[in-house]
């Protein structure tokens, strides 16, 4: 049953009217911000059961408050390229909600970044961070800077200029950024160096995803991908399935994708396809992850070069075709809206058993309905990719203690957190009458804690 059909069955008159009106207001107040509207709509539809059973959330106008960020900062980022030309990009930080802890969320450097993208990501981060059970609020940031084709020194100068402004708004107890698309340990390093110069103190906990030699946490790099697979593994086990001997398709070939593939392989799966923004590779015999890692992490090359070294693999131009490959488990780990209704229908007709969202909002609302209608085990992004921010919070904890935990310790905590998120989401889906619908379960479980904190604090 789809998100909409399920909620229509509940006793929901007042709640429905409330969210209909509020959604209209959100659209009017944030014109043209389609990604933000989409993220809000999914959460609103999911919350109808909890709003109808707990009128206090409507009386206290909690959703009216939640959809308005505490602040959205937009700023100029001037920098100089290697030829001495001045370039200007636009930087953002949205500090969405700090009811349960300091703002926390990644920075994305990609030409598509705008207020809508940053706000959808920041809004989702509120619920995701709440689900982790850690004391972190929701934030997000980035710039419309394209790191592709830039030299190392250009990246450094951009990061320094970006941080010169951002530093005024962040701090270890205020707002703690990390990586996202286009931002990895190198960029975090340059930004940390600049922050340190500007504040004149070694505040290790101001950024997470740092290098291991200066306050970074072991297993942060692996955390999002591993966490996603841990979560999907829980779902599979609940129905007597497993990764072992399953065929897996993973989109993207960046941080989340690579470590989702690594953990799936460790659990005995065969990964047959991955992609970048230009196209995808299909390797029926099973992808060689060492080659992908070298190409993408070390040599900064395109995924199509994989077939130069593995001549029995094929490369196909364009991204969406990856979902036409038959698989048991699909892990979208590239970007938003990469699975539309049509791709979802093809996945279903090819017999997909489970979908785990490693990326943020990779499935359209229509695609989610196709998966739920067809009883595909569906792990929504806010739950399935929460492992990254969870280990970021563990990095903050280590920085505060001035201690470093072993890889095994951090990985065990990550595994435990993903298990708890799974249990919480399942429980909420059962309590609110939609057992197994983890979209509704995760959204409600994340929402309740934040909503109660906002009411208690009068914010
Ligand atoms: P990376 O920059 O490391 O990798 C992104 C990958 O996705 C690349 O293969 C990239 O291809 C591809 N990609 C990016 N944009 C597009 C696009 N518009 N169309 C098609 N492919 C695209 O980023 P991450 O792996 O960190 O992030 C991937 C997703 O996971 C994002 O949705 C992010 O928000 C989410 N996420 C990340 C977390 C983290 O800890 N890093 C935590 C939770 C979620 P190309 O190289 O060609 O650009
Ligand atoms: O979307 C996400 O959760 C991230 N990009 C990670 C955020 C973080 O603070 O580690």
PDB file of C-alpha atoms in Angstrom, residues 79-313:
ATOM      1  CA  UNK A  79      38.385  32.713  -4.912  1.00  0.00           C
ATOM      2  CA  UNK A  80      41.190  32.848  -7.456  1.00  0.00           C
ATOM      3  CA  UNK A  81      41.844  30.153 -10.044  1.00  0.00           C
ATOM      4  CA  UNK A  82      45.301  29.022 -11.142  1.00  0.00           C
ATOM      5  CA  UNK A  83      45.343  31.597 -13.936  1.00  0.00           C
ATOM      6  CA  UNK A  84      44.747  34.470 -11.545  1.00  0.00           C
ATOM      7  CA  UNK A  85      41.086  34.963 -12.504  1.00  0.00           C
ATOM      8  CA  UNK A  86      38.655  35.867  -9.729  1.00  0.00           C
ATOM      9  CA  UNK A  87      35.700  33.498  -9.484  1.00  0.00           C
ATOM     10  CA  UNK A  88      32.582  33.820  -7.352  1.00  0.00           C
ATOM     11  CA  UNK A  89      30.365  31.065  -5.986  1.00  0.00           C
ATOM     12  CA  UNK A  90      27.408  31.079  -3.640  1.00  0.00           C
ATOM     13  CA  UNK A  91      27.735  29.422  -0.241  1.00  0.00           C
ATOM     14  CA  UNK A  92      24.926  28.321   2.081  1.00  0.00           C
ATOM     15  CA  UNK A  93      24.354  27.053   5.578  1.00  0.00           C
ATOM     16  CA  UNK A  94      20.899  26.215   6.819  1.00  0.00           C
ATOM     17  CA  UNK A  95      20.581  25.892  10.587  1.00  0.00           C
ATOM     18  CA  UNK A  96      17.250  24.158  10.636  1.00  0.00           C
ATOM     19  CA  UNK A  97      16.562  22.961  14.140  1.00  0.00           C
ATOM     20  CA  UNK A  98      18.589  22.618  17.352  1.00  0.00           C
ATOM     21  CA  UNK A  99      15.922  21.322  19.727  1.00  0.00           C
ATOM     22  CA  UNK A 100      17.914  18.203  20.654  1.00  0.00           C
ATOM     23  CA  UNK A 101      21.517  19.282  20.041  1.00  0.00           C
ATOM     24  CA  UNK A 102      23.843  21.523  18.018  1.00  0.00           C
ATOM     25  CA  UNK A 103      23.070  21.792  14.310  1.00  0.00           C
ATOM     26  CA  UNK A 104      24.790  18.939  12.487  1.00  0.00           C
ATOM     27  CA  UNK A 105      24.957  18.025   8.825  1.00  0.00           C
ATOM     28  CA  UNK A 106      27.208  17.878   5.808  1.00  0.00           C
ATOM     29  CA  UNK A 107      28.457  20.347   3.201  1.00  0.00           C
ATOM     30  CA  UNK A 108      27.827  19.671  -0.477  1.00  0.00           C
ATOM     31  CA  UNK A 109      29.945  21.159  -3.278  1.00  0.00           C
ATOM     32  CA  UNK A 110      28.114  20.593  -6.558  1.00  0.00           C
ATOM     33  CA  UNK A 111      26.974  22.967  -9.334  1.00  0.00           C
ATOM     34  CA  UNK A 112      23.324  22.033  -8.667  1.00  0.00           C
ATOM     35  CA  UNK A 113      23.405  23.380  -5.093  1.00  0.00           C
ATOM     36  CA  UNK A 114      20.782  26.062  -4.356  1.00  0.00           C
ATOM     37  CA  UNK A 115      18.497  27.013  -1.471  1.00  0.00           C
ATOM     38  CA  UNK A 116      15.993  24.263  -2.309  1.00  0.00           C
ATOM     39  CA  UNK A 117      18.614  21.493  -2.243  1.00  0.00           C
ATOM     40  CA  UNK A 118      20.169  22.757   0.975  1.00  0.00           C
ATOM     41  CA  UNK A 119      16.776  23.132   2.663  1.00  0.00           C
ATOM     42  CA  UNK A 120      15.548  19.665   1.658  1.00  0.00           C
ATOM     43  CA  UNK A 121      18.756  18.159   3.002  1.00  0.00           C
ATOM     44  CA  UNK A 122      18.649  20.237   6.197  1.00  0.00           C
ATOM     45  CA  UNK A 123      14.996  19.417   6.818  1.00  0.00           C
ATOM     46  CA  UNK A 124      15.585  15.665   6.437  1.00  0.00           C
ATOM     47  CA  UNK A 125      18.658  15.888   8.650  1.00  0.00           C
ATOM     48  CA  UNK A 126      16.474  16.924  11.634  1.00  0.00           C
ATOM     49  CA  UNK A 127      14.632  13.585  11.627  1.00  0.00           C
ATOM     50  CA  UNK A 128      17.641  11.487  10.644  1.00  0.00           C
ATOM     51  CA  UNK A 129      19.757  12.910  13.447  1.00  0.00           C
ATOM     52  CA  UNK A 130      16.962  12.368  15.946  1.00  0.00           C
ATOM     53  CA  UNK A 131      16.677   8.731  14.838  1.00  0.00           C
ATOM     54  CA  UNK A 132      20.352   8.115  15.665  1.00  0.00           C
ATOM     55  CA  UNK A 133      19.535   8.580  19.353  1.00  0.00           C
ATOM     56  CA  UNK A 134      22.391  11.073  19.650  1.00  0.00           C
ATOM     57  CA  UNK A 135      22.163  14.717  20.734  1.00  0.00           C
ATOM     58  CA  UNK A 136      22.404  16.409  17.342  1.00  0.00           C
ATOM     59  CA  UNK A 137      20.108  18.900  15.622  1.00  0.00           C
ATOM     60  CA  UNK A 138      19.597  19.387  11.889  1.00  0.00           C
ATOM     61  CA  UNK A 139      21.682  21.526   9.519  1.00  0.00           C
ATOM     62  CA  UNK A 140      23.220  21.415   6.052  1.00  0.00           C
ATOM     63  CA  UNK A 141      25.331  23.586   3.795  1.00  0.00           C
ATOM     64  CA  UNK A 142      27.387  23.788   0.671  1.00  0.00           C
ATOM     65  CA  UNK A 143      28.118  25.761  -2.442  1.00  0.00           C
ATOM     66  CA  UNK A 144      27.393  25.701  -6.174  1.00  0.00           C
ATOM     67  CA  UNK A 145      31.120  25.142  -6.708  1.00  0.00           C
ATOM     68  CA  UNK A 146      32.084  22.339  -9.112  1.00  0.00           C
ATOM     69  CA  UNK A 147      35.180  20.535  -7.838  1.00  0.00           C
ATOM     70  CA  UNK A 148      35.518  18.600 -11.128  1.00  0.00           C
ATOM     71  CA  UNK A 149      38.610  19.595 -13.081  1.00  0.00           C
ATOM     72  CA  UNK A 150      39.915  21.894 -10.338  1.00  0.00           C
ATOM     73  CA  UNK A 151      43.512  21.659  -9.168  1.00  0.00           C
ATOM     74  CA  UNK A 152      44.359  20.831  -5.577  1.00  0.00           C
ATOM     75  CA  UNK A 153      45.381  24.436  -4.949  1.00  0.00           C
ATOM     76  CA  UNK A 154      42.119  25.740  -6.413  1.00  0.00           C
ATOM     77  CA  UNK A 155      40.190  23.430  -4.098  1.00  0.00           C
ATOM     78  CA  UNK A 156      42.278  24.679  -1.171  1.00  0.00           C
ATOM     79  CA  UNK A 157      41.694  28.346  -1.968  1.00  0.00           C
ATOM     80  CA  UNK A 158      37.981  27.746  -2.422  1.00  0.00           C
ATOM     81  CA  UNK A 159      37.707  25.886   0.909  1.00  0.00           C
ATOM     82  CA  UNK A 160      39.616  28.647   2.710  1.00  0.00           C
ATOM     83  CA  UNK A 161      37.380  31.368   1.295  1.00  0.00           C
ATOM     84  CA  UNK A 162      34.235  29.339   2.063  1.00  0.00           C
ATOM     85  CA  UNK A 163      35.362  28.848   5.669  1.00  0.00           C
ATOM     86  CA  UNK A 164      36.299  32.501   6.106  1.00  0.00           C
ATOM     87  CA  UNK A 165      32.582  33.285   6.086  1.00  0.00           C
ATOM     88  CA  UNK A 166      31.214  30.007   7.479  1.00  0.00           C
ATOM     89  CA  UNK A 167      33.475  30.237  10.563  1.00  0.00           C
ATOM     90  CA  UNK A 168      31.303  33.088  11.896  1.00  0.00           C
ATOM     91  CA  UNK A 169      28.356  30.742  12.219  1.00  0.00           C
ATOM     92  CA  UNK A 170      29.746  27.398  13.425  1.00  0.00           C
ATOM     93  CA  UNK A 171      31.428  25.961  16.515  1.00  0.00           C
ATOM     94  CA  UNK A 172      31.739  22.647  18.398  1.00  0.00           C
ATOM     95  CA  UNK A 173      28.642  23.432  20.498  1.00  0.00           C
ATOM     96  CA  UNK A 174      26.804  25.482  17.872  1.00  0.00           C
ATOM     97  CA  UNK A 175      26.916  23.883  14.453  1.00  0.00           C
ATOM     98  CA  UNK A 176      29.176  21.062  13.274  1.00  0.00           C
ATOM     99  CA  UNK A 177      29.509  20.541   9.498  1.00  0.00           C
ATOM    100  CA  UNK A 178      30.925  17.440   7.764  1.00  0.00           C
ATOM    101  CA  UNK A 179      31.176  16.093   4.200  1.00  0.00           C
ATOM    102  CA  UNK A 180      28.593  15.275   1.545  1.00  0.00           C
ATOM    103  CA  UNK A 181      28.790  15.172  -2.273  1.00  0.00           C
ATOM    104  CA  UNK A 182      32.076  16.732  -3.397  1.00  0.00           C
ATOM    105  CA  UNK A 183      33.386  17.158   0.144  1.00  0.00           C
ATOM    106  CA  UNK A 184      35.657  14.496   1.625  1.00  0.00           C
ATOM    107  CA  UNK A 185      38.595  14.383   4.032  1.00  0.00           C
ATOM    108  CA  UNK A 186      40.762  16.638   1.822  1.00  0.00           C
ATOM    109  CA  UNK A 187      38.210  19.474   1.786  1.00  0.00           C
ATOM    110  CA  UNK A 188      37.431  19.050   5.501  1.00  0.00           C
ATOM    111  CA  UNK A 189      41.199  19.313   6.165  1.00  0.00           C
ATOM    112  CA  UNK A 190      41.521  22.616   4.293  1.00  0.00           C
ATOM    113  CA  UNK A 191      38.435  23.995   6.010  1.00  0.00           C
ATOM    114  CA  UNK A 192      39.639  22.875   9.446  1.00  0.00           C
ATOM    115  CA  UNK A 193      43.025  24.545   8.875  1.00  0.00           C
ATOM    116  CA  UNK A 194      41.346  27.826   7.969  1.00  0.00           C
ATOM    117  CA  UNK A 195      38.887  27.668  10.895  1.00  0.00           C
ATOM    118  CA  UNK A 196      41.780  27.092  13.307  1.00  0.00           C
ATOM    119  CA  UNK A 197      43.622  30.153  12.010  1.00  0.00           C
ATOM    120  CA  UNK A 198      40.533  32.326  12.262  1.00  0.00           C
ATOM    121  CA  UNK A 199      39.511  31.388  15.819  1.00  0.00           C
ATOM    122  CA  UNK A 200      43.027  30.906  17.185  1.00  0.00           C
ATOM    123  CA  UNK A 201      42.170  27.668  18.966  1.00  0.00           C
ATOM    124  CA  UNK A 202      42.224  23.935  18.281  1.00  0.00           C
ATOM    125  CA  UNK A 203      38.521  23.177  18.400  1.00  0.00           C
ATOM    126  CA  UNK A 204      38.654  19.650  16.987  1.00  0.00           C
ATOM    127  CA  UNK A 205      34.910  19.066  17.321  1.00  0.00           C
ATOM    128  CA  UNK A 206      33.923  21.885  14.935  1.00  0.00           C
ATOM    129  CA  UNK A 207      34.016  19.614  11.881  1.00  0.00           C
ATOM    130  CA  UNK A 208      33.715  15.856  11.453  1.00  0.00           C
ATOM    131  CA  UNK A 209      35.143  13.596   8.793  1.00  0.00           C
ATOM    132  CA  UNK A 210      38.623  14.911   9.603  1.00  0.00           C
ATOM    133  CA  UNK A 211      41.812  13.071   8.679  1.00  0.00           C
ATOM    134  CA  UNK A 212      42.808  10.289  11.064  1.00  0.00           C
ATOM    135  CA  UNK A 213      45.994  12.106  12.114  1.00  0.00           C
ATOM    136  CA  UNK A 214      44.170  15.157  13.482  1.00  0.00           C
ATOM    137  CA  UNK A 215      41.000  14.176  15.265  1.00  0.00           C
ATOM    138  CA  UNK A 216      39.151  12.124  12.671  1.00  0.00           C
ATOM    139  CA  UNK A 217      37.402   8.916  13.706  1.00  0.00           C
ATOM    140  CA  UNK A 218      38.244   5.488  12.431  1.00  0.00           C
ATOM    141  CA  UNK A 219      35.302   4.043  10.462  1.00  0.00           C
ATOM    142  CA  UNK A 220      33.822   7.481   9.589  1.00  0.00           C
ATOM    143  CA  UNK A 221      34.782   6.993   5.941  1.00  0.00           C
ATOM    144  CA  UNK A 222      33.053   3.607   5.882  1.00  0.00           C
ATOM    145  CA  UNK A 223      30.138   4.549   8.124  1.00  0.00           C
ATOM    146  CA  UNK A 224      27.382   5.588   5.716  1.00  0.00           C
ATOM    147  CA  UNK A 225      27.853   2.680   3.309  1.00  0.00           C
ATOM    148  CA  UNK A 226      28.379   0.096   6.039  1.00  0.00           C
ATOM    149  CA  UNK A 227      25.438   1.458   8.019  1.00  0.00           C
ATOM    150  CA  UNK A 228      23.150   1.250   5.007  1.00  0.00           C
ATOM    151  CA  UNK A 229      24.040  -2.403   4.485  1.00  0.00           C
ATOM    152  CA  UNK A 230      23.625  -3.165   8.211  1.00  0.00           C
ATOM    153  CA  UNK A 231      20.128  -1.680   8.045  1.00  0.00           C
ATOM    154  CA  UNK A 232      19.122  -3.535   4.879  1.00  0.00           C
ATOM    155  CA  UNK A 233      20.526  -6.745   6.378  1.00  0.00           C
ATOM    156  CA  UNK A 234      18.115  -6.362   9.327  1.00  0.00           C
ATOM    157  CA  UNK A 235      15.199  -5.950   6.920  1.00  0.00           C
ATOM    158  CA  UNK A 236      16.252  -8.944   4.843  1.00  0.00           C
ATOM    159  CA  UNK A 237      16.691 -11.158   7.905  1.00  0.00           C
ATOM    160  CA  UNK A 238      13.176 -10.299   9.104  1.00  0.00           C
ATOM    161  CA  UNK A 239      11.906 -12.088   5.975  1.00  0.00           C
ATOM    162  CA  UNK A 240      14.435 -14.930   5.939  1.00  0.00           C
ATOM    163  CA  UNK A 241      16.646 -13.373   3.228  1.00  0.00           C
ATOM    164  CA  UNK A 242      20.265 -12.194   3.369  1.00  0.00           C
ATOM    165  CA  UNK A 243      23.008 -10.511   1.346  1.00  0.00           C
ATOM    166  CA  UNK A 244      24.744 -13.855   0.931  1.00  0.00           C
ATOM    167  CA  UNK A 245      24.605 -14.894  -2.756  1.00  0.00           C
ATOM    168  CA  UNK A 246      22.305 -11.980  -3.573  1.00  0.00           C
ATOM    169  CA  UNK A 247      22.849  -9.854  -6.674  1.00  0.00           C
ATOM    170  CA  UNK A 248      23.288  -6.204  -5.787  1.00  0.00           C
ATOM    171  CA  UNK A 249      23.223  -2.991  -7.862  1.00  0.00           C
ATOM    172  CA  UNK A 250      24.701   0.132  -6.255  1.00  0.00           C
ATOM    173  CA  UNK A 251      24.525   3.526  -7.939  1.00  0.00           C
ATOM    174  CA  UNK A 252      27.322   6.085  -7.603  1.00  0.00           C
ATOM    175  CA  UNK A 253      30.978   5.331  -7.009  1.00  0.00           C
ATOM    176  CA  UNK A 254      31.710   7.899  -4.316  1.00  0.00           C
ATOM    177  CA  UNK A 255      32.116   7.590  -0.574  1.00  0.00           C
ATOM    178  CA  UNK A 256      28.737   6.053   0.266  1.00  0.00           C
ATOM    179  CA  UNK A 257      28.634   3.747  -2.740  1.00  0.00           C
ATOM    180  CA  UNK A 258      32.143   2.312  -2.340  1.00  0.00           C
ATOM    181  CA  UNK A 259      31.654   1.343   1.295  1.00  0.00           C
ATOM    182  CA  UNK A 260      28.151  -0.013   0.698  1.00  0.00           C
ATOM    183  CA  UNK A 261      29.715  -2.256  -1.957  1.00  0.00           C
ATOM    184  CA  UNK A 262      32.523  -3.244   0.410  1.00  0.00           C
ATOM    185  CA  UNK A 263      30.170  -4.358   3.185  1.00  0.00           C
ATOM    186  CA  UNK A 264      27.793  -6.100   0.768  1.00  0.00           C
ATOM    187  CA  UNK A 265      30.768  -8.067  -0.611  1.00  0.00           C
ATOM    188  CA  UNK A 266      31.905  -8.940   2.918  1.00  0.00           C
ATOM    189  CA  UNK A 267      28.424 -10.361   3.542  1.00  0.00           C
ATOM    190  CA  UNK A 268      28.710 -12.620   0.504  1.00  0.00           C
ATOM    191  CA  UNK A 269      26.820 -10.608  -2.107  1.00  0.00           C
ATOM    192  CA  UNK A 270      27.722 -10.227  -5.756  1.00  0.00           C
ATOM    193  CA  UNK A 271      27.769  -6.547  -6.779  1.00  0.00           C
ATOM    194  CA  UNK A 272      27.247  -6.326 -10.529  1.00  0.00           C
ATOM    195  CA  UNK A 273      26.905  -2.595 -11.262  1.00  0.00           C
ATOM    196  CA  UNK A 274      27.856   0.891 -10.103  1.00  0.00           C
ATOM    197  CA  UNK A 275      27.950   4.326 -11.756  1.00  0.00           C
ATOM    198  CA  UNK A 276      29.010   7.949 -11.773  1.00  0.00           C
ATOM    199  CA  UNK A 277      27.180  10.982 -13.146  1.00  0.00           C
ATOM    200  CA  UNK A 278      28.214  10.060 -16.716  1.00  0.00           C
ATOM    201  CA  UNK A 279      27.164   6.406 -16.909  1.00  0.00           C
ATOM    202  CA  UNK A 280      27.285   2.944 -15.364  1.00  0.00           C
ATOM    203  CA  UNK A 281      29.317  -0.243 -15.569  1.00  0.00           C
ATOM    204  CA  UNK A 282      27.821  -3.718 -15.572  1.00  0.00           C
ATOM    205  CA  UNK A 283      30.107  -6.617 -14.679  1.00  0.00           C
ATOM    206  CA  UNK A 284      28.165  -9.841 -14.625  1.00  0.00           C
ATOM    207  CA  UNK A 285      31.028 -11.764 -13.028  1.00  0.00           C
ATOM    208  CA  UNK A 286      31.021  -9.315 -10.116  1.00  0.00           C
ATOM    209  CA  UNK A 287      32.656  -5.901  -9.748  1.00  0.00           C
ATOM    210  CA  UNK A 288      36.272  -5.742  -8.643  1.00  0.00           C
ATOM    211  CA  UNK A 289      36.091  -3.180  -5.848  1.00  0.00           C
ATOM    212  CA  UNK A 290      39.862  -2.667  -5.685  1.00  0.00           C
ATOM    213  CA  UNK A 291      39.748  -1.345  -9.253  1.00  0.00           C
ATOM    214  CA  UNK A 292      36.828   0.983  -8.453  1.00  0.00           C
ATOM    215  CA  UNK A 293      38.595   2.270  -5.327  1.00  0.00           C
ATOM    216  CA  UNK A 294      41.831   2.966  -7.191  1.00  0.00           C
ATOM    217  CA  UNK A 295      40.060   4.687 -10.095  1.00  0.00           C
ATOM    218  CA  UNK A 296      37.836   6.868  -7.913  1.00  0.00           C
ATOM    219  CA  UNK A 297      39.725   7.365  -4.634  1.00  0.00           C
ATOM    220  CA  UNK A 298      43.314   7.516  -5.872  1.00  0.00           C
ATOM    221  CA  UNK A 299      43.421   8.367  -9.571  1.00  0.00           C
ATOM    222  CA  UNK A 300      40.334  10.624  -9.735  1.00  0.00           C
ATOM    223  CA  UNK A 301      39.154   9.015 -12.983  1.00  0.00           C
ATOM    224  CA  UNK A 302      35.758   8.226 -14.478  1.00  0.00           C
ATOM    225  CA  UNK A 303      33.945   4.905 -13.912  1.00  0.00           C
ATOM    226  CA  UNK A 304      34.012   4.147 -17.651  1.00  0.00           C
ATOM    227  CA  UNK A 305      37.773   3.486 -17.344  1.00  0.00           C
ATOM    228  CA  UNK A 306      36.882   0.313 -15.385  1.00  0.00           C
ATOM    229  CA  UNK A 307      36.136  -1.522 -18.640  1.00  0.00           C
ATOM    230  CA  UNK A 308      39.662  -0.800 -19.907  1.00  0.00           C
ATOM    231  CA  UNK A 309      40.922  -3.137 -17.185  1.00  0.00           C
ATOM    232  CA  UNK A 310      37.999  -5.585 -17.097  1.00  0.00           C
ATOM    233  CA  UNK A 311      37.174  -6.292 -20.714  1.00  0.00           C
ATOM    234  CA  UNK A 312      34.254  -8.617 -19.881  1.00  0.00           C
ATOM    235  CA  UNK A 313      32.462  -5.657 -18.224  1.00  0.00           C
TER     236      UNK A 313
END
